[in-house]
PDB file of N, CA and C in Angstrom:
ATOM      1  N   MET A  16     -10.955 -30.720-100.864  1.00 91.00           N
ATOM      2  CA  MET A  16     -12.231 -31.309-100.469  1.00 91.00           C
ATOM      3  C   MET A  16     -11.863 -32.984-100.689  1.00 91.00           C
ATOM      4  N   LYS A  17     -12.590 -33.592 -99.703  1.00 95.00           N
ATOM      5  CA  LYS A  17     -12.522 -34.949 -99.856  1.00 95.00           C
ATOM      6  C   LYS A  17     -13.723 -35.636-100.630  1.00 95.00           C
ATOM      7  N   LYS A  18     -13.514 -36.690-101.136  1.00 97.00           N
ATOM      8  CA  LYS A  18     -14.721 -36.957-102.132  1.00 97.00           C
ATOM      9  C   LYS A  18     -15.072 -38.603-101.720  1.00 97.00           C
ATOM     10  N   ALA A  19     -16.335 -38.761-101.741  1.00 97.00           N
ATOM     11  CA  ALA A  19     -16.869 -40.064-101.392  1.00 97.00           C
ATOM     12  C   ALA A  19     -17.806 -40.508-102.691  1.00 97.00           C
ATOM     13  N   TYR A  20     -17.893 -41.856-102.690  1.00 97.00           N
ATOM     14  CA  TYR A  20     -18.500 -42.443-103.747  1.00 97.00           C
ATOM     15  C   TYR A  20     -19.616 -43.557-103.103  1.00 97.00           C
ATOM     16  N   SER A  21     -20.959 -43.365-103.246  1.00 95.00           N
ATOM     17  CA  SER A  21     -21.800 -44.331-102.488  1.00 95.00           C
ATOM     18  C   SER A  21     -22.500 -45.342-103.458  1.00 95.00           C
ATOM     19  N   PHE A  22     -22.441 -46.444-103.223  1.00 95.00           N
ATOM     20  CA  PHE A  22     -23.118 -47.520-103.829  1.00 95.00           C
ATOM     21  C   PHE A  22     -24.508 -47.768-103.467  1.00 95.00           C
ATOM     22  N   ILE A  23     -25.030 -46.982-102.218  1.00 90.00           N
ATOM     23  CA  ILE A  23     -26.276 -46.965-101.714  1.00 90.00           C
ATOM     24  C   ILE A  23     -27.210 -46.278-102.398  1.00 90.00           C
ATOM     25  N   PRO A  24     -28.067 -46.534-103.186  1.00 84.00           N
ATOM     26  CA  PRO A  24     -28.831 -45.618-103.915  1.00 84.00           C
ATOM     27  C   PRO A  24     -29.957 -44.606-103.171  1.00 84.00           C
ATOM     28  N   ASP A  25     -30.215 -45.304-102.124  1.00 84.00           N
ATOM     29  CA  ASP A  25     -31.192 -44.535-101.101  1.00 84.00           C
ATOM     30  C   ASP A  25     -30.475 -44.198 -99.886  1.00 84.00           C
ATOM     31  N   LEU A  26     -29.122 -43.573-100.043  1.00 87.00           N
ATOM     32  CA  LEU A  26     -28.383 -43.186 -98.821  1.00 87.00           C
ATOM     33  C   LEU A  26     -29.144 -41.943 -98.145  1.00 87.00           C
ATOM     34  N   ASN A  27     -29.393 -42.237 -96.861  1.00 87.00           N
ATOM     35  CA  ASN A  27     -30.153 -41.081 -95.919  1.00 87.00           C
ATOM     36  C   ASN A  27     -29.721 -39.713 -96.413  1.00 87.00           C
ATOM     37  N   MET A  28     -30.696 -38.808 -96.548  1.00 91.00           N
ATOM     38  CA  MET A  28     -30.221 -37.404 -97.054  1.00 91.00           C
ATOM     39  C   MET A  28     -29.662 -36.841 -95.631  1.00 91.00           C
ATOM     40  N   LYS A  29     -29.832 -37.174 -94.569  1.00 92.00           N
ATOM     41  CA  LYS A  29     -29.348 -36.706 -93.180  1.00 92.00           C
ATOM     42  C   LYS A  29     -27.786 -37.058 -93.424  1.00 92.00           C
ATOM     43  N   ALA A  30     -27.383 -38.220 -93.726  1.00 90.00           N
ATOM     44  CA  ALA A  30     -26.012 -38.824 -93.813  1.00 90.00           C
ATOM     45  C   ALA A  30     -25.306 -37.942 -94.823  1.00 90.00           C
ATOM     46  N   ILE A  31     -25.855 -37.623 -95.872  1.00 92.00           N
ATOM     47  CA  ILE A  31     -25.368 -36.861 -96.933  1.00 92.00           C
ATOM     48  C   ILE A  31     -25.224 -35.532 -96.580  1.00 92.00           C
ATOM     49  N   GLN A  32     -25.921 -34.825 -95.781  1.00 95.00           N
ATOM     50  CA  GLN A  32     -25.845 -33.612 -95.267  1.00 95.00           C
ATOM     51  C   GLN A  32     -24.538 -33.645 -94.286  1.00 95.00           C
ATOM     52  N   ILE A  33     -24.418 -34.559 -93.503  1.00 94.00           N
ATOM     53  CA  ILE A  33     -23.305 -34.666 -92.430  1.00 94.00           C
ATOM     54  C   ILE A  33     -22.153 -34.867 -93.173  1.00 94.00           C
ATOM     55  N   LEU A  34     -22.122 -35.405 -94.227  1.00 94.00           N
ATOM     56  CA  LEU A  34     -20.838 -35.544 -95.109  1.00 94.00           C
ATOM     57  C   LEU A  34     -20.463 -34.354 -95.674  1.00 94.00           C
ATOM     58  N   LYS A  35     -21.666 -33.446 -96.161  1.00 95.00           N
ATOM     59  CA  LYS A  35     -21.229 -32.241 -97.077  1.00 95.00           C
ATOM     60  C   LYS A  35     -20.872 -31.127 -95.880  1.00 95.00           C
ATOM     61  N   LYS A  36     -21.439 -31.133 -94.571  1.00 96.00           N
ATOM     62  CA  LYS A  36     -20.963 -30.353 -93.646  1.00 96.00           C
ATOM     63  C   LYS A  36     -19.508 -30.649 -93.099  1.00 96.00           C
ATOM     64  N   HIS A  37     -18.895 -31.765 -93.333  1.00 96.00           N
ATOM     65  CA  HIS A  37     -17.763 -31.830 -93.223  1.00 96.00           C
ATOM     66  C   HIS A  37     -16.834 -31.849 -94.374  1.00 96.00           C
ATOM     67  N   ARG A  38     -17.304 -31.285 -95.634  1.00 97.00           N
ATOM     68  CA  ARG A  38     -16.747 -30.822 -96.742  1.00 97.00           C
ATOM     69  C   ARG A  38     -16.396 -31.951 -97.679  1.00 97.00           C
ATOM     70  N   ILE A  39     -17.142 -32.992 -97.619  1.00 97.00           N
ATOM     71  CA  ILE A  39     -17.018 -34.321 -98.064  1.00 97.00           C
ATOM     72  C   ILE A  39     -18.031 -34.232 -99.387  1.00 97.00           C
ATOM     73  N   GLN A  40     -17.464 -34.356-100.469  1.00 96.00           N
ATOM     74  CA  GLN A  40     -18.456 -34.334-101.868  1.00 96.00           C
ATOM     75  C   GLN A  40     -18.892 -35.687-101.994  1.00 96.00           C
ATOM     76  N   VAL A  41     -20.373 -35.886-102.104  1.00 96.00           N
ATOM     77  CA  VAL A  41     -20.798 -37.202-102.305  1.00 96.00           C
ATOM     78  C   VAL A  41     -21.430 -37.584-103.892  1.00 96.00           C
ATOM     79  N   THR A  42     -20.969 -38.729-104.260  1.00 95.00           N
ATOM     80  CA  THR A  42     -21.370 -38.960-105.650  1.00 95.00           C
ATOM     81  C   THR A  42     -21.950 -40.399-105.500  1.00 95.00           C
ATOM     82  N   ASN A  43     -23.223 -40.269-106.008  1.00 93.00           N
ATOM     83  CA  ASN A  43     -23.990 -41.683-106.062  1.00 93.00           C
ATOM     84  C   ASN A  43     -23.821 -42.336-107.394  1.00 93.00           C
ATOM     85  N   SER A  44     -23.682 -43.731-107.302  1.00 93.00           N
ATOM     86  CA  SER A  44     -23.556 -44.595-108.303  1.00 93.00           C
ATOM     87  C   SER A  44     -24.871 -44.476-109.093  1.00 93.00           C
ATOM     88  N   PRO A  45     -24.629 -44.325-110.670  1.00 90.00           N
ATOM     89  CA  PRO A  45     -25.904 -44.088-111.297  1.00 90.00           C
ATOM     90  C   PRO A  45     -26.421 -45.517-111.575  1.00 90.00           C
ATOM     91  N   THR A  46     -25.837 -46.607-111.305  1.00 88.00           N
ATOM     92  CA  THR A  46     -26.683 -47.810-111.440  1.00 88.00           C
ATOM     93  C   THR A  46     -26.542 -48.728-110.240  1.00 88.00           C
ATOM     94  N   ASP A  47     -27.525 -49.828-110.235  1.00 87.00           N
ATOM     95  CA  ASP A  47     -27.445 -50.877-109.326  1.00 87.00           C
ATOM     96  C   ASP A  47     -26.207 -51.916-109.536  1.00 87.00           C
ATOM     97  N   ASP A  48     -25.371 -51.799-110.446  1.00 91.00           N
ATOM     98  CA  ASP A  48     -24.514 -52.902-110.726  1.00 91.00           C
ATOM     99  C   ASP A  48     -23.469 -53.022-109.660  1.00 91.00           C
ATOM    100  N   ILE A  49     -23.096 -54.318-109.370  1.00 94.00           N
ATOM    101  CA  ILE A  49     -22.040 -54.652-108.609  1.00 94.00           C
ATOM    102  C   ILE A  49     -20.798 -54.488-109.146  1.00 94.00           C
ATOM    103  N   PRO A  50     -19.822 -53.593-108.509  1.00 95.00           N
ATOM    104  CA  PRO A  50     -18.518 -53.639-109.169  1.00 95.00           C
ATOM    105  C   PRO A  50     -17.479 -54.635-108.937  1.00 95.00           C
ATOM    106  N   ASN A  51     -16.784 -54.830-109.776  1.00 94.00           N
ATOM    107  CA  ASN A  51     -15.792 -55.928-109.621  1.00 94.00           C
ATOM    108  C   ASN A  51     -14.572 -55.226-108.954  1.00 94.00           C
ATOM    109  N   THR A  52     -13.359 -55.975-108.720  1.00 93.00           N
ATOM    110  CA  THR A  52     -12.331 -55.379-108.095  1.00 93.00           C
ATOM    111  C   THR A  52     -11.598 -54.449-108.801  1.00 93.00           C
ATOM    112  N   LYS A  53     -11.413 -54.651-110.148  1.00 95.00           N
ATOM    113  CA  LYS A  53     -10.958 -53.768-111.156  1.00 95.00           C
ATOM    114  C   LYS A  53     -11.664 -52.180-111.016  1.00 95.00           C
ATOM    115  N   GLU A  54     -12.958 -52.526-111.024  1.00 95.00           N
ATOM    116  CA  GLU A  54     -13.736 -51.036-110.990  1.00 95.00           C
ATOM    117  C   GLU A  54     -13.378 -50.348-109.530  1.00 95.00           C
ATOM    118  N   LEU A  55     -13.544 -51.092-108.554  1.00 95.00           N
ATOM    119  CA  LEU A  55     -13.248 -50.578-107.057  1.00 95.00           C
ATOM    120  C   LEU A  55     -11.670 -50.006-107.040  1.00 95.00           C
ATOM    121  N   ILE A  56     -10.774 -50.596-107.836  1.00 95.00           N
ATOM    122  CA  ILE A  56      -9.457 -49.972-107.851  1.00 95.00           C
ATOM    123  C   ILE A  56      -9.675 -48.531-108.403  1.00 95.00           C
ATOM    124  N   GLY A  57     -10.127 -48.536-109.380  1.00 95.00           N
ATOM    125  CA  GLY A  57     -10.309 -47.312-110.279  1.00 95.00           C
ATOM    126  C   GLY A  57     -10.952 -46.334-109.368  1.00 95.00           C
ATOM    127  N   LEU A  58     -12.113 -46.605-108.784  1.00 96.00           N
ATOM    128  CA  LEU A  58     -12.753 -45.852-107.833  1.00 96.00           C
ATOM    129  C   LEU A  58     -12.192 -45.342-106.659  1.00 96.00           C
ATOM    130  N   LEU A  59     -11.017 -46.154-106.234  1.00 95.00           N
ATOM    131  CA  LEU A  59     -10.262 -45.721-105.084  1.00 95.00           C
ATOM    132  C   LEU A  59      -9.149 -44.660-105.354  1.00 95.00           C
ATOM    133  N   LYS A  60      -8.862 -44.751-106.679  1.00 95.00           N
ATOM    134  CA  LYS A  60      -7.801 -43.858-107.273  1.00 95.00           C
ATOM    135  C   LYS A  60      -8.317 -42.571-107.281  1.00 95.00           C
ATOM    136  N   GLU A  61      -9.771 -42.343-107.498  1.00 95.00           N
ATOM    137  CA  GLU A  61     -10.351 -41.003-107.593  1.00 95.00           C
ATOM    138  C   GLU A  61     -11.193 -40.498-106.201  1.00 95.00           C
ATOM    139  N   TYR A  62     -11.496 -41.527-105.696  1.00 97.00           N
ATOM    140  CA  TYR A  62     -12.201 -41.260-104.093  1.00 97.00           C
ATOM    141  C   TYR A  62     -11.576 -41.769-103.050  1.00 97.00           C
ATOM    142  N   ASP A  63     -11.921 -40.791-101.954  1.00 97.00           N
ATOM    143  CA  ASP A  63     -11.237 -40.978-100.670  1.00 97.00           C
ATOM    144  C   ASP A  63     -12.025 -42.007 -99.949  1.00 97.00           C
ATOM    145  N   ILE A  64     -13.325 -42.086 -99.893  1.00 97.00           N
ATOM    146  CA  ILE A  64     -14.243 -42.780 -99.288  1.00 97.00           C
ATOM    147  C   ILE A  64     -15.146 -43.667-100.240  1.00 97.00           C
ATOM    148  N   LEU A  65     -15.262 -44.895 -99.968  1.00 97.00           N
ATOM    149  CA  LEU A  65     -16.392 -45.756-100.589  1.00 97.00           C
ATOM    150  C   LEU A  65     -17.477 -46.043 -99.654  1.00 97.00           C
ATOM    151  N   ILE A  66     -18.787 -45.885-100.027  1.00 96.00           N
ATOM    152  CA  ILE A  66     -19.726 -46.443 -99.107  1.00 96.00           C
ATOM    153  C   ILE A  66     -20.370 -47.495 -99.688  1.00 96.00           C
ATOM    154  N   ILE A  67     -20.514 -48.687 -99.237  1.00 95.00           N
ATOM    155  CA  ILE A  67     -20.744 -49.932 -99.813  1.00 95.00           C
ATOM    156  C   ILE A  67     -21.754 -50.663 -98.947  1.00 95.00           C
ATOM    157  N   GLY A  68     -22.478 -51.574 -99.555  1.00 91.00           N
ATOM    158  CA  GLY A  68     -23.394 -52.554 -98.958  1.00 91.00           C
ATOM    159  C   GLY A  68     -22.671 -54.008 -98.923  1.00 91.00           C
ATOM    160  N   ILE A  69     -23.522 -54.999 -98.376  1.00 89.00           N
ATOM    161  CA  ILE A  69     -22.891 -56.213 -98.309  1.00 89.00           C
ATOM    162  C   ILE A  69     -22.740 -57.110 -99.577  1.00 89.00           C
ATOM    163  N   LYS A  70     -23.548 -56.647-100.536  1.00 93.00           N
ATOM    164  CA  LYS A  70     -23.286 -57.311-101.995  1.00 93.00           C
ATOM    165  C   LYS A  70     -21.917 -57.089-102.573  1.00 93.00           C
ATOM    166  N   ILE A  71     -21.224 -56.017-102.104  1.00 95.00           N
ATOM    167  CA  ILE A  71     -19.972 -55.682-102.752  1.00 95.00           C
ATOM    168  C   ILE A  71     -18.698 -56.330-102.030  1.00 95.00           C
ATOM    169  N   SER A  72     -17.970 -56.999-102.707  1.00 95.00           N
ATOM    170  CA  SER A  72     -16.921 -57.885-102.064  1.00 95.00           C
ATOM    171  C   SER A  72     -15.497 -56.932-102.345  1.00 95.00           C
ATOM    172  N   VAL A  73     -14.824 -56.694-101.114  1.00 96.00           N
ATOM    173  CA  VAL A  73     -13.627 -55.752-101.294  1.00 96.00           C
ATOM    174  C   VAL A  73     -12.494 -56.875-101.039  1.00 96.00           C
ATOM    175  N   LYS A  74     -11.641 -57.305-101.995  1.00 96.00           N
ATOM    176  CA  LYS A  74     -10.657 -58.265-102.277  1.00 96.00           C
ATOM    177  C   LYS A  74      -9.170 -57.473-101.833  1.00 96.00           C
ATOM    178  N   ARG A  75      -8.376 -58.293-101.290  1.00 96.00           N
ATOM    179  CA  ARG A  75      -7.176 -57.779-100.894  1.00 96.00           C
ATOM    180  C   ARG A  75      -6.283 -57.272-101.957  1.00 96.00           C
ATOM    181  N   ASP A  76      -6.626 -57.562-103.311  1.00 94.00           N
ATOM    182  CA  ASP A  76      -6.116 -57.095-104.455  1.00 94.00           C
ATOM    183  C   ASP A  76      -6.159 -55.498-104.785  1.00 94.00           C
ATOM    184  N   ILE A  77      -6.867 -54.980-103.892  1.00 95.00           N
ATOM    185  CA  ILE A  77      -6.958 -53.360-103.856  1.00 95.00           C
ATOM    186  C   ILE A  77      -5.910 -52.785-103.356  1.00 95.00           C
ATOM    187  N   LEU A  78      -5.197 -53.506-102.269  1.00 95.00           N
ATOM    188  CA  LEU A  78      -4.213 -52.920-101.308  1.00 95.00           C
ATOM    189  C   LEU A  78      -2.948 -52.386-102.244  1.00 95.00           C
ATOM    190  N   GLU A  79      -2.604 -53.143-103.142  1.00 94.00           N
ATOM    191  CA  GLU A  79      -1.387 -52.839-103.809  1.00 94.00           C
ATOM    192  C   GLU A  79      -1.530 -51.609-104.833  1.00 94.00           C
ATOM    193  N   HIS A  80      -2.789 -51.195-104.921  1.00 95.00           N
ATOM    194  CA  HIS A  80      -3.146 -49.941-105.751  1.00 95.00           C
ATOM    195  C   HIS A  80      -3.461 -48.642-104.886  1.00 95.00           C
ATOM    196  N   ILE A  81      -3.556 -48.794-103.515  1.00 94.00           N
ATOM    197  CA  ILE A  81      -3.625 -47.726-102.780  1.00 94.00           C
ATOM    198  C   ILE A  81      -2.369 -47.240-102.174  1.00 94.00           C
ATOM    199  N   GLN A  82      -2.341 -45.726-102.477  1.00 92.00           N
ATOM    200  CA  GLN A  82      -0.926 -44.981-102.074  1.00 92.00           C
ATOM    201  C   GLN A  82      -1.399 -43.943-100.998  1.00 92.00           C
ATOM    202  N   HIS A  83      -2.748 -43.622-100.756  1.00 94.00           N
ATOM    203  CA  HIS A  83      -2.994 -42.517 -99.751  1.00 94.00           C
ATOM    204  C   HIS A  83      -4.226 -43.267 -98.915  1.00 94.00           C
ATOM    205  N   PRO A  84      -4.256 -42.926 -97.636  1.00 96.00           N
ATOM    206  CA  PRO A  84      -5.260 -43.487 -96.795  1.00 96.00           C
ATOM    207  C   PRO A  84      -6.619 -43.346 -97.279  1.00 96.00           C
ATOM    208  N   LYS A  85      -7.430 -44.291 -97.357  1.00 97.00           N
ATOM    209  CA  LYS A  85      -8.946 -44.312 -97.642  1.00 97.00           C
ATOM    210  C   LYS A  85      -9.893 -44.908 -96.582  1.00 97.00           C
ATOM    211  N   ILE A  86     -11.005 -44.765 -96.816  1.00 97.00           N
ATOM    212  CA  ILE A  86     -12.046 -45.166 -95.980  1.00 97.00           C
ATOM    213  C   ILE A  86     -13.217 -46.032 -96.588  1.00 97.00           C
ATOM    214  N   ILE A  87     -13.435 -47.314 -96.137  1.00 97.00           N
ATOM    215  CA  ILE A  87     -14.551 -47.908 -96.792  1.00 97.00           C
ATOM    216  C   ILE A  87     -15.543 -47.988 -95.594  1.00 97.00           C
ATOM    217  N   ALA A  88     -16.784 -47.401 -95.797  1.00 95.00           N
ATOM    218  CA  ALA A  88     -17.897 -47.509 -94.930  1.00 95.00           C
ATOM    219  C   ALA A  88     -18.784 -48.497 -95.488  1.00 95.00           C
ATOM    220  N   THR A  89     -19.179 -49.557 -94.683  1.00 93.00           N
ATOM    221  CA  THR A  89     -20.030 -50.558 -94.942  1.00 93.00           C
ATOM    222  C   THR A  89     -21.335 -50.552 -94.280  1.00 93.00           C
ATOM    223  N   LEU A  90     -22.417 -50.089 -94.779  1.00 87.00           N
ATOM    224  CA  LEU A  90     -23.805 -50.203 -94.138  1.00 87.00           C
ATOM    225  C   LEU A  90     -24.223 -51.624 -93.876  1.00 87.00           C
ATOM    226  N   SER A  91     -23.581 -52.279 -93.042  1.00 85.00           N
ATOM    227  CA  SER A  91     -23.641 -53.681 -92.759  1.00 85.00           C
ATOM    228  C   SER A  91     -23.240 -53.904 -91.207  1.00 85.00           C
ATOM    229  N   VAL A  92     -23.474 -55.038 -90.629  1.00 83.00           N
ATOM    230  CA  VAL A  92     -23.172 -55.328 -89.284  1.00 83.00           C
ATOM    231  C   VAL A  92     -21.886 -56.074 -89.497  1.00 83.00           C
ATOM    232  N   GLY A  93     -21.905 -56.940 -90.305  1.00 86.00           N
ATOM    233  CA  GLY A  93     -20.607 -58.034 -90.424  1.00 86.00           C
ATOM    234  C   GLY A  93     -19.732 -57.520 -91.544  1.00 86.00           C
ATOM    235  N   LEU A  94     -18.497 -58.046 -91.503  1.00 92.00           N
ATOM    236  CA  LEU A  94     -17.488 -57.557 -92.309  1.00 92.00           C
ATOM    237  C   LEU A  94     -16.924 -58.772 -93.333  1.00 92.00           C
ATOM    238  N   ASP A  95     -17.778 -59.890 -93.304  1.00 93.00           N
ATOM    239  CA  ASP A  95     -17.303 -61.087 -94.159  1.00 93.00           C
ATOM    240  C   ASP A  95     -17.193 -60.914 -95.714  1.00 93.00           C
ATOM    241  N   HIS A  96     -17.893 -59.671 -96.181  1.00 95.00           N
ATOM    242  CA  HIS A  96     -17.608 -59.298 -97.521  1.00 95.00           C
ATOM    243  C   HIS A  96     -16.222 -58.525 -98.021  1.00 95.00           C
ATOM    244  N   ILE A  97     -15.693 -58.407 -96.732  1.00 96.00           N
ATOM    245  CA  ILE A  97     -14.329 -57.542 -97.100  1.00 96.00           C
ATOM    246  C   ILE A  97     -13.164 -58.525 -96.492  1.00 96.00           C
ATOM    247  N   ASP A  98     -12.222 -58.733 -97.184  1.00 96.00           N
ATOM    248  CA  ASP A  98     -11.086 -59.498 -96.803  1.00 96.00           C
ATOM    249  C   ASP A  98     -10.258 -58.916 -95.555  1.00 96.00           C
ATOM    250  N   SER A  99      -9.835 -59.863 -94.954  1.00 96.00           N
ATOM    251  CA  SER A  99      -9.306 -59.363 -93.449  1.00 96.00           C
ATOM    252  C   SER A  99      -8.031 -58.698 -93.695  1.00 96.00           C
ATOM    253  N   GLU A 100      -7.363 -58.821 -94.773  1.00 97.00           N
ATOM    254  CA  GLU A 100      -5.969 -58.022 -94.919  1.00 97.00           C
ATOM    255  C   GLU A 100      -6.408 -56.554 -95.332  1.00 97.00           C
ATOM    256  N   VAL A 101      -7.541 -56.355 -95.843  1.00 97.00           N
ATOM    257  CA  VAL A 101      -8.201 -54.886 -96.196  1.00 97.00           C
ATOM    258  C   VAL A 101      -8.392 -54.246 -94.766  1.00 97.00           C
ATOM    259  N   ILE A 102      -8.977 -55.006 -93.964  1.00 96.00           N
ATOM    260  CA  ILE A 102      -9.491 -54.460 -92.523  1.00 96.00           C
ATOM    261  C   ILE A 102      -8.188 -54.129 -91.836  1.00 96.00           C
ATOM    262  N   GLU A 103      -7.278 -54.999 -91.753  1.00 96.00           N
ATOM    263  CA  GLU A 103      -6.044 -54.702 -90.975  1.00 96.00           C
ATOM    264  C   GLU A 103      -5.065 -54.000 -91.535  1.00 96.00           C
ATOM    265  N   SER A 104      -5.224 -53.388 -92.925  1.00 96.00           N
ATOM    266  CA  SER A 104      -4.285 -52.579 -93.564  1.00 96.00           C
ATOM    267  C   SER A 104      -4.119 -51.312 -92.899  1.00 96.00           C
ATOM    268  N   SER A 105      -2.976 -50.582 -92.818  1.00 95.00           N
ATOM    269  CA  SER A 105      -2.917 -49.255 -92.130  1.00 95.00           C
ATOM    270  C   SER A 105      -3.303 -48.142 -93.214  1.00 95.00           C
ATOM    271  N   LEU A 106      -3.488 -48.540 -94.473  1.00 96.00           N
ATOM    272  CA  LEU A 106      -3.735 -47.372 -95.618  1.00 96.00           C
ATOM    273  C   LEU A 106      -5.494 -47.526 -95.661  1.00 96.00           C
ATOM    274  N   VAL A 107      -6.229 -48.500 -95.190  1.00 97.00           N
ATOM    275  CA  VAL A 107      -7.703 -48.457 -95.253  1.00 97.00           C
ATOM    276  C   VAL A 107      -8.228 -48.504 -93.747  1.00 97.00           C
ATOM    277  N   LYS A 108      -9.148 -47.740 -93.637  1.00 97.00           N
ATOM    278  CA  LYS A 108      -9.997 -47.601 -92.364  1.00 97.00           C
ATOM    279  C   LYS A 108     -11.415 -48.099 -92.743  1.00 97.00           C
ATOM    280  N   VAL A 109     -11.582 -49.410 -92.134  1.00 96.00           N
ATOM    281  CA  VAL A 109     -13.088 -49.836 -92.473  1.00 96.00           C
ATOM    282  C   VAL A 109     -13.946 -49.712 -91.472  1.00 96.00           C
ATOM    283  N   VAL A 110     -15.161 -48.940 -91.671  1.00 94.00           N
ATOM    284  CA  VAL A 110     -16.088 -48.793 -90.713  1.00 94.00           C
ATOM    285  C   VAL A 110     -17.268 -49.197 -90.972  1.00 94.00           C
ATOM    286  N   HIS A 111     -18.087 -49.830 -89.944  1.00 90.00           N
ATOM    287  CA  HIS A 111     -19.365 -50.424 -90.301  1.00 90.00           C
ATOM    288  C   HIS A 111     -20.210 -50.134 -89.040  1.00 90.00           C
ATOM    289  N   VAL A 112     -21.676 -50.569 -89.154  1.00 82.00           N
ATOM    290  CA  VAL A 112     -22.657 -50.120 -88.109  1.00 82.00           C
ATOM    291  C   VAL A 112     -22.862 -51.496 -87.504  1.00 82.00           C
ATOM    292  N   LYS A 113     -21.929 -51.610 -86.512  1.00 75.00           N
ATOM    293  CA  LYS A 113     -22.058 -52.975 -85.744  1.00 75.00           C
ATOM    294  C   LYS A 113     -23.147 -53.312 -84.964  1.00 75.00           C
ATOM    295  N   ASP A 114     -23.895 -52.340 -84.479  1.00 68.00           N
ATOM    296  CA  ASP A 114     -25.142 -52.709 -83.548  1.00 68.00           C
ATOM    297  C   ASP A 114     -26.482 -52.203 -84.234  1.00 68.00           C
ATOM    298  N   ALA A 115     -26.252 -51.793 -85.435  1.00 66.00           N
ATOM    299  CA  ALA A 115     -27.550 -51.125 -86.197  1.00 66.00           C
ATOM    300  C   ALA A 115     -28.704 -51.994 -86.164  1.00 66.00           C
ATOM    301  N   ASN A 116     -28.518 -53.399 -86.217  1.00 66.00           N
ATOM    302  CA  ASN A 116     -29.871 -54.316 -86.434  1.00 66.00           C
ATOM    303  C   ASN A 116     -30.180 -54.955 -85.037  1.00 66.00           C
ATOM    304  N   SER A 117     -29.761 -54.536 -84.005  1.00 68.00           N
ATOM    305  CA  SER A 117     -29.835 -55.500 -83.089  1.00 68.00           C
ATOM    306  C   SER A 117     -31.396 -55.432 -82.413  1.00 68.00           C
ATOM    307  N   VAL A 118     -31.924 -54.259 -82.460  1.00 72.00           N
ATOM    308  CA  VAL A 118     -33.468 -54.217 -82.178  1.00 72.00           C
ATOM    309  C   VAL A 118     -34.279 -55.033 -83.176  1.00 72.00           C
ATOM    310  N   SER A 119     -34.002 -54.796 -84.552  1.00 73.00           N
ATOM    311  CA  SER A 119     -34.732 -55.518 -85.487  1.00 73.00           C
ATOM    312  C   SER A 119     -34.567 -57.057 -85.277  1.00 73.00           C
ATOM    313  N   VAL A 120     -33.348 -57.447 -85.077  1.00 72.00           N
ATOM    314  CA  VAL A 120     -33.106 -58.923 -84.785  1.00 72.00           C
ATOM    315  C   VAL A 120     -33.888 -59.423 -83.586  1.00 72.00           C
ATOM    316  N   ALA A 121     -33.960 -58.701 -82.481  1.00 76.00           N
ATOM    317  CA  ALA A 121     -34.840 -59.125 -81.311  1.00 76.00           C
ATOM    318  C   ALA A 121     -36.215 -59.300 -81.618  1.00 76.00           C
ATOM    319  N   GLU A 122     -36.826 -58.214 -82.308  1.00 83.00           N
ATOM    320  CA  GLU A 122     -38.164 -58.181 -82.569  1.00 83.00           C
ATOM    321  C   GLU A 122     -38.495 -59.273 -83.555  1.00 83.00           C
ATOM    322  N   HIS A 123     -37.641 -59.561 -84.485  1.00 77.00           N
ATOM    323  CA  HIS A 123     -37.748 -60.819 -85.499  1.00 77.00           C
ATOM    324  C   HIS A 123     -37.856 -62.187 -84.648  1.00 77.00           C
ATOM    325  N   ILE A 124     -36.857 -62.295 -83.728  1.00 84.00           N
ATOM    326  CA  ILE A 124     -36.854 -63.590 -82.950  1.00 84.00           C
ATOM    327  C   ILE A 124     -38.272 -63.525 -82.200  1.00 84.00           C
ATOM    328  N   PHE A 125     -38.681 -62.578 -81.643  1.00 85.00           N
ATOM    329  CA  PHE A 125     -39.907 -62.581 -80.897  1.00 85.00           C
ATOM    330  C   PHE A 125     -41.030 -62.971 -81.637  1.00 85.00           C
ATOM    331  N   ALA A 126     -41.126 -62.356 -82.858  1.00 90.00           N
ATOM    332  CA  ALA A 126     -42.126 -62.769 -84.021  1.00 90.00           C
ATOM    333  C   ALA A 126     -42.100 -64.033 -84.376  1.00 90.00           C
ATOM    334  N   LEU A 127     -41.075 -64.575 -84.274  1.00 89.00           N
ATOM    335  CA  LEU A 127     -40.989 -66.009 -84.803  1.00 89.00           C
ATOM    336  C   LEU A 127     -41.337 -66.957 -83.844  1.00 89.00           C
ATOM    337  N   MET A 128     -41.101 -66.502 -82.493  1.00 85.00           N
ATOM    338  CA  MET A 128     -41.588 -67.538 -81.346  1.00 85.00           C
ATOM    339  C   MET A 128     -43.090 -67.482 -81.423  1.00 85.00           C
TER     340      MET A 128
END
């Protein structure tokens, strides 16, 4: 069974059910603390998937500690909080929600006008 670690305290229950349906055990972070690179490395040794937000920076330093393929799922449109070497690595698949906020952005622009 694959294991995921979520830093998103209010991760949607439907998302958790989808992960469980695919035999992925989900663990939620007990705190709102932002992990440093050393803590992320420790988690990547134990978990196959990290679910993060934009406040968590993923540095290239993690790559030298990864021996098996991992997934980093960021609940953000952009990827500027993840080093490009991590994004391009063959050992890490980075996924994000690139079109998630497009309607909200358009609504916000019209509200400002």
